[in-house]
Amino acid sequence: MRVSRSTAPRCPFSSIASIVRSDPADDGYAAVSGGTPASGATMDGLEIPLSRPDLSTLEERLVCEAVRNERLAMGPMIEEFESLVAARVGVPHAVAVSSGTAGLFSVLTALGIGPGDEVITTPFSFVASTNVILHTGARPVFVDIEPVSLNMDPALVERAITPRTRAILAVETFGNPMHMDTYAAIAARHGLLMIEDSCEALG
């Protein structure tokens, strides 16, 4: 997609100014230790956000640069991002998509998962990890989570396998490390596909 100069948004984006940190060392994260609460979080009003955008002036500058270059999709910045991600996670290639949802759906579709299949996953995650399974026509099978990591309990994963199970879709909830080696070993024993959803951990 290309944007003409006459219609391109002006930078900086005043609409995101309230969430852009001008100082990367800004405390804001230490409210429990007496710092300033993020997003006005208070116990009285129960306004306690799960998270907040971690954006600095660097991200703001790069967004402005992308808009001014009239490339809102693909292009050199995306190619550089894909190369950096691939190098960071130790794989030959990475493909940038518009969202984690799009990425998960692309993976399930590429693997041929569809009606009649079951995919073991967690009930405690962003809704996309379940929605993409349903969108393919497959059935999500939920496995309870561990109380500390909040990820799927490996001891329960194997019990959930049926003749219709095609894959295990494990999510690193809130970025907490999961028992990936254990899940992968279970998948290998039963000839299942193993999908690692690191949307909440990447970065």
mmCIF file of C-alpha atoms in Angstrom:
data_model
loop_
_atom_site.group_PDB
_atom_site.id
_atom_site.type_symbol
_atom_site.label_atom_id
_atom_site.label_comp_id
_atom_site.label_asym_id
_atom_site.label_seq_id
_atom_site.Cartn_x
_atom_site.Cartn_y
_atom_site.Cartn_z
ATOM 1 C CA MET A 1 0.000 0.000 0.000
ATOM 2 C CA ARG A 2 1.276 3.459 -0.893
ATOM 3 C CA VAL A 3 0.149 6.733 0.638
ATOM 4 C CA SER A 4 0.376 9.984 -1.291
ATOM 5 C CA ARG A 5 2.194 12.866 0.345
ATOM 6 C CA SER A 6 -0.984 14.920 0.475
ATOM 7 C CA THR A 7 -2.817 12.320 2.575
ATOM 8 C CA ALA A 8 0.060 11.024 4.707
ATOM 9 C CA PRO A 9 -0.428 11.618 8.465
ATOM 10 C CA ARG A 10 1.834 14.192 10.070
ATOM 11 C CA CYS A 11 4.306 13.176 12.763
ATOM 12 C CA PRO A 12 4.744 13.157 15.648
ATOM 13 C CA PHE A 13 1.490 11.413 16.523
ATOM 14 C CA SER A 14 -0.118 13.479 19.252
ATOM 15 C CA SER A 15 -2.707 10.742 19.764
ATOM 16 C CA ILE A 16 -0.057 8.382 21.131
ATOM 17 C CA ALA A 17 1.910 10.989 23.026
ATOM 18 C CA SER A 18 0.374 9.908 26.327
ATOM 19 C CA ILE A 19 1.796 6.380 26.053
ATOM 20 C CA VAL A 20 5.218 7.213 24.636
ATOM 21 C CA ARG A 21 7.905 7.391 27.304
ATOM 22 C CA SER A 22 10.200 10.334 26.722
ATOM 23 C CA ASP A 23 12.787 8.820 29.035
ATOM 24 C CA PRO A 24 13.520 5.064 28.723
ATOM 25 C CA ALA A 25 14.605 5.114 32.374
ATOM 26 C CA ASP A 26 11.201 6.458 33.483
ATOM 27 C CA ASP A 27 10.230 4.556 36.648
ATOM 28 C CA GLY A 28 6.436 4.121 36.260
ATOM 29 C CA TYR A 29 6.993 0.372 36.673
ATOM 30 C CA ALA A 30 7.692 0.431 40.389
ATOM 31 C CA ALA A 31 4.342 1.541 41.799
ATOM 32 C CA VAL A 32 4.429 -1.316 44.303
ATOM 33 C CA SER A 33 7.630 0.193 45.708
ATOM 34 C CA GLY A 34 6.233 3.700 45.950
ATOM 35 C CA GLY A 35 6.652 4.787 42.327
ATOM 36 C CA THR A 36 4.000 6.427 40.192
ATOM 37 C CA PRO A 37 1.241 3.937 39.245
ATOM 38 C CA ALA A 38 1.043 3.156 35.515
ATOM 39 C CA SER A 39 -2.115 4.381 33.776
ATOM 40 C CA GLY A 40 -3.478 5.734 37.046
ATOM 41 C CA ALA A 41 -3.866 2.242 38.512
ATOM 42 C CA THR A 42 -5.506 2.314 41.924
ATOM 43 C CA MET A 43 -6.909 -0.290 44.272
ATOM 44 C CA ASP A 44 -9.878 1.913 45.199
ATOM 45 C CA GLY A 45 -11.156 2.284 41.645
ATOM 46 C CA LEU A 46 -9.988 -1.216 40.611
ATOM 47 C CA GLU A 47 -8.352 0.380 37.575
ATOM 48 C CA ILE A 48 -5.449 -2.059 37.392
ATOM 49 C CA PRO A 49 -4.322 -2.644 33.800
ATOM 50 C CA LEU A 50 -2.833 -5.987 32.836
ATOM 51 C CA SER A 51 -0.060 -4.206 30.975
ATOM 52 C CA ARG A 52 0.751 -0.966 29.221
ATOM 53 C CA PRO A 53 2.492 -0.223 25.933
ATOM 54 C CA ASP A 54 6.257 0.002 26.382
ATOM 55 C CA LEU A 55 6.966 2.633 23.751
ATOM 56 C CA SER A 56 9.839 5.085 23.742
ATOM 57 C CA THR A 57 10.684 7.933 21.406
ATOM 58 C CA LEU A 58 12.646 5.381 19.330
ATOM 59 C CA GLU A 59 9.440 3.571 18.331
ATOM 60 C CA GLU A 60 7.739 6.889 17.643
ATOM 61 C CA ARG A 61 10.620 7.958 15.371
ATOM 62 C CA LEU A 62 10.570 4.671 13.433
ATOM 63 C CA VAL A 63 6.796 4.827 12.899
ATOM 64 C CA CYS A 64 7.117 8.384 11.599
ATOM 65 C CA GLU A 65 9.964 7.327 9.315
ATOM 66 C CA ALA A 66 7.897 4.472 7.872
ATOM 67 C CA VAL A 67 4.937 6.778 7.188
ATOM 68 C CA ARG A 68 7.112 9.448 5.602
ATOM 69 C CA ASN A 69 8.703 6.822 3.336
ATOM 70 C CA GLU A 70 5.206 6.048 2.018
ATOM 71 C CA ARG A 71 5.551 2.318 2.738
ATOM 72 C CA LEU A 72 2.925 1.051 5.180
ATOM 73 C CA ALA A 73 3.333 -2.603 4.203
ATOM 74 C CA MET A 74 6.353 -4.687 3.241
ATOM 75 C CA GLY A 75 9.466 -2.785 2.213
ATOM 76 C CA PRO A 76 12.970 -2.519 3.716
ATOM 77 C CA MET A 77 11.901 -1.905 7.323
ATOM 78 C CA ILE A 78 9.820 -5.096 7.378
ATOM 79 C CA GLU A 79 12.628 -7.062 5.729
ATOM 80 C CA GLU A 80 15.077 -5.801 8.349
ATOM 81 C CA PHE A 81 12.627 -6.679 11.129
ATOM 82 C CA GLU A 82 12.186 -10.217 9.764
ATOM 83 C CA SER A 83 15.956 -10.705 9.564
ATOM 84 C CA LEU A 84 16.458 -9.467 13.128
ATOM 85 C CA VAL A 85 13.705 -11.727 14.499
ATOM 86 C CA ALA A 86 15.034 -14.770 12.624
ATOM 87 C CA ALA A 87 18.537 -14.163 13.982
ATOM 88 C CA ARG A 88 17.233 -13.587 17.503
ATOM 89 C CA VAL A 89 15.266 -16.848 17.697
ATOM 90 C CA GLY A 90 17.781 -18.895 15.708
ATOM 91 C CA VAL A 91 15.789 -19.819 12.606
ATOM 92 C CA PRO A 92 16.573 -19.366 8.894
ATOM 93 C CA HIS A 93 13.472 -17.305 8.100
ATOM 94 C CA ALA A 94 10.794 -15.185 9.794
ATOM 95 C CA VAL A 95 7.629 -13.823 8.195
ATOM 96 C CA ALA A 96 6.005 -10.686 9.609
ATOM 97 C CA VAL A 97 2.204 -10.666 9.704
ATOM 98 C CA SER A 98 -0.368 -8.125 10.840
ATOM 99 C CA SER A 99 -1.068 -9.800 14.197
ATOM 100 C CA GLY A 100 -0.491 -12.873 16.317
ATOM 101 C CA THR A 101 -3.955 -14.030 15.286
ATOM 102 C CA ALA A 102 -3.001 -13.895 11.602
ATOM 103 C CA GLY A 103 0.213 -15.757 12.332
ATOM 104 C CA LEU A 104 -1.505 -18.567 14.234
ATOM 105 C CA PHE A 105 -4.224 -18.952 11.619
ATOM 106 C CA SER A 106 -1.601 -19.082 8.859
ATOM 107 C CA VAL A 107 0.286 -21.822 10.699
ATOM 108 C CA LEU A 108 -2.799 -23.964 11.357
ATOM 109 C CA THR A 109 -3.965 -23.577 7.763
ATOM 110 C CA ALA A 110 -0.513 -24.419 6.363
ATOM 111 C CA LEU A 111 -0.452 -27.555 8.523
ATOM 112 C CA GLY A 112 -3.808 -28.661 7.132
ATOM 113 C CA ILE A 113 -5.702 -28.574 10.418
ATOM 114 C CA GLY A 114 -9.448 -28.456 9.871
ATOM 115 C CA PRO A 115 -12.866 -30.036 10.515
ATOM 116 C CA GLY A 116 -12.735 -33.261 12.507
ATOM 117 C CA ASP A 117 -9.376 -32.423 14.092
ATOM 118 C CA GLU A 118 -8.688 -31.606 17.732
ATOM 119 C CA VAL A 119 -6.007 -29.221 18.970
ATOM 120 C CA ILE A 120 -4.920 -29.289 22.606
ATOM 121 C CA THR A 121 -4.432 -25.804 24.024
ATOM 122 C CA THR A 122 -4.785 -23.642 27.112
ATOM 123 C CA PRO A 123 -8.030 -22.054 28.326
ATOM 124 C CA PHE A 124 -6.043 -19.197 29.904
ATOM 125 C CA SER A 125 -4.735 -17.054 27.071
ATOM 126 C CA PHE A 126 -5.653 -14.289 24.679
ATOM 127 C CA VAL A 127 -8.792 -15.406 22.838
ATOM 128 C CA ALA A 128 -6.952 -15.727 19.507
ATOM 129 C CA SER A 129 -5.321 -19.031 20.439
ATOM 130 C CA THR A 130 -8.791 -20.587 20.676
ATOM 131 C CA ASN A 131 -10.466 -18.584 17.912
ATOM 132 C CA VAL A 132 -7.965 -19.627 15.250
ATOM 133 C CA ILE A 133 -8.639 -23.289 16.025
ATOM 134 C CA LEU A 134 -12.384 -22.738 15.729
ATOM 135 C CA HIS A 135 -11.900 -20.730 12.534
ATOM 136 C CA THR A 136 -10.256 -23.715 10.830
ATOM 137 C CA GLY A 137 -13.223 -25.887 11.783
ATOM 138 C CA ALA A 138 -11.181 -27.888 14.294
ATOM 139 C CA ARG A 139 -12.099 -28.356 17.966
ATOM 140 C CA PRO A 140 -10.053 -26.870 20.827
ATOM 141 C CA VAL A 141 -9.426 -29.235 23.738
ATOM 142 C CA PHE A 142 -8.545 -27.355 26.910
ATOM 143 C CA VAL A 143 -5.944 -28.527 29.408
ATOM 144 C CA ASP A 144 -5.797 -26.917 32.850
ATOM 145 C CA ILE A 145 -2.915 -24.649 33.794
ATOM 146 C CA GLU A 146 -0.238 -24.712 36.475
ATOM 147 C CA PRO A 147 -0.758 -22.264 39.358
ATOM 148 C CA VAL A 148 2.651 -20.589 39.089
ATOM 149 C CA SER A 149 3.642 -20.480 35.404
ATOM 150 C CA LEU A 150 -0.014 -20.163 34.282
ATOM 151 C CA ASN A 151 0.882 -22.402 31.330
ATOM 152 C CA MET A 152 -0.573 -25.817 30.469
ATOM 153 C CA ASP A 153 0.151 -28.540 33.008
ATOM 154 C CA PRO A 154 2.339 -31.068 31.127
ATOM 155 C CA ALA A 155 0.980 -33.909 33.264
ATOM 156 C CA LEU A 156 -2.501 -33.254 31.863
ATOM 157 C CA VAL A 157 -1.563 -32.757 28.209
ATOM 158 C CA GLU A 158 -0.979 -36.435 27.440
ATOM 159 C CA ARG A 159 -4.272 -37.432 29.068
ATOM 160 C CA ALA A 160 -6.160 -35.129 26.704
ATOM 161 C CA ILE A 161 -4.933 -36.886 23.543
ATOM 162 C CA THR A 162 -7.564 -38.757 21.515
ATOM 163 C CA PRO A 163 -7.499 -40.411 18.067
ATOM 164 C CA ARG A 164 -8.669 -37.061 16.629
ATOM 165 C CA THR A 165 -5.845 -34.992 18.138
ATOM 166 C CA ARG A 166 -3.667 -33.400 15.441
ATOM 167 C CA ALA A 167 -1.648 -30.822 17.353
ATOM 168 C CA ILE A 168 -0.642 -29.235 20.634
ATOM 169 C CA LEU A 169 -0.792 -25.427 20.635
ATOM 170 C CA ALA A 170 1.125 -24.200 23.680
ATOM 171 C CA VAL A 171 1.104 -20.544 24.747
ATOM 172 C CA GLU A 172 3.727 -18.756 26.848
ATOM 173 C CA THR A 173 1.154 -16.898 28.919
ATOM 174 C CA PHE A 174 2.322 -13.425 29.987
ATOM 175 C CA GLY A 175 5.747 -14.394 28.641
ATOM 176 C CA ASN A 176 6.263 -17.052 31.326
ATOM 177 C CA PRO A 177 8.569 -19.857 30.111
ATOM 178 C CA MET A 178 6.726 -23.096 29.437
ATOM 179 C CA HIS A 179 7.722 -26.765 29.419
ATOM 180 C CA MET A 180 8.402 -26.745 25.685
ATOM 181 C CA ASP A 181 10.737 -29.747 25.732
ATOM 182 C CA THR A 182 8.133 -31.807 27.590
ATOM 183 C CA TYR A 183 5.301 -30.770 25.267
ATOM 184 C CA ALA A 184 7.472 -31.510 22.219
ATOM 185 C CA ALA A 185 8.394 -34.951 23.566
ATOM 186 C CA ILE A 186 4.706 -35.771 24.085
ATOM 187 C CA ALA A 187 3.903 -34.572 20.565
ATOM 188 C CA ALA A 188 6.724 -36.687 19.106
ATOM 189 C CA ARG A 189 5.581 -39.807 20.969
ATOM 190 C CA HIS A 190 2.089 -39.503 19.537
ATOM 191 C CA GLY A 191 2.961 -38.181 16.079
ATOM 192 C CA LEU A 192 1.360 -34.788 16.730
ATOM 193 C CA LEU A 193 2.204 -31.349 15.388
ATOM 194 C CA MET A 194 3.750 -28.997 17.959
ATOM 195 C CA ILE A 195 2.927 -25.282 17.731
ATOM 196 C CA GLU A 196 4.605 -22.764 20.047
ATOM 197 C CA ASP A 197 2.713 -19.486 20.475
ATOM 198 C CA SER A 198 5.218 -16.952 21.794
ATOM 199 C CA CYS A 199 3.183 -13.821 21.045
ATOM 200 C CA GLU A 200 3.219 -12.863 24.723
ATOM 201 C CA ALA A 201 6.918 -13.662 25.125
ATOM 202 C CA LEU A 202 8.541 -12.175 22.028
ATOM 203 C CA GLY A 203 10.227 -8.911 22.916
#
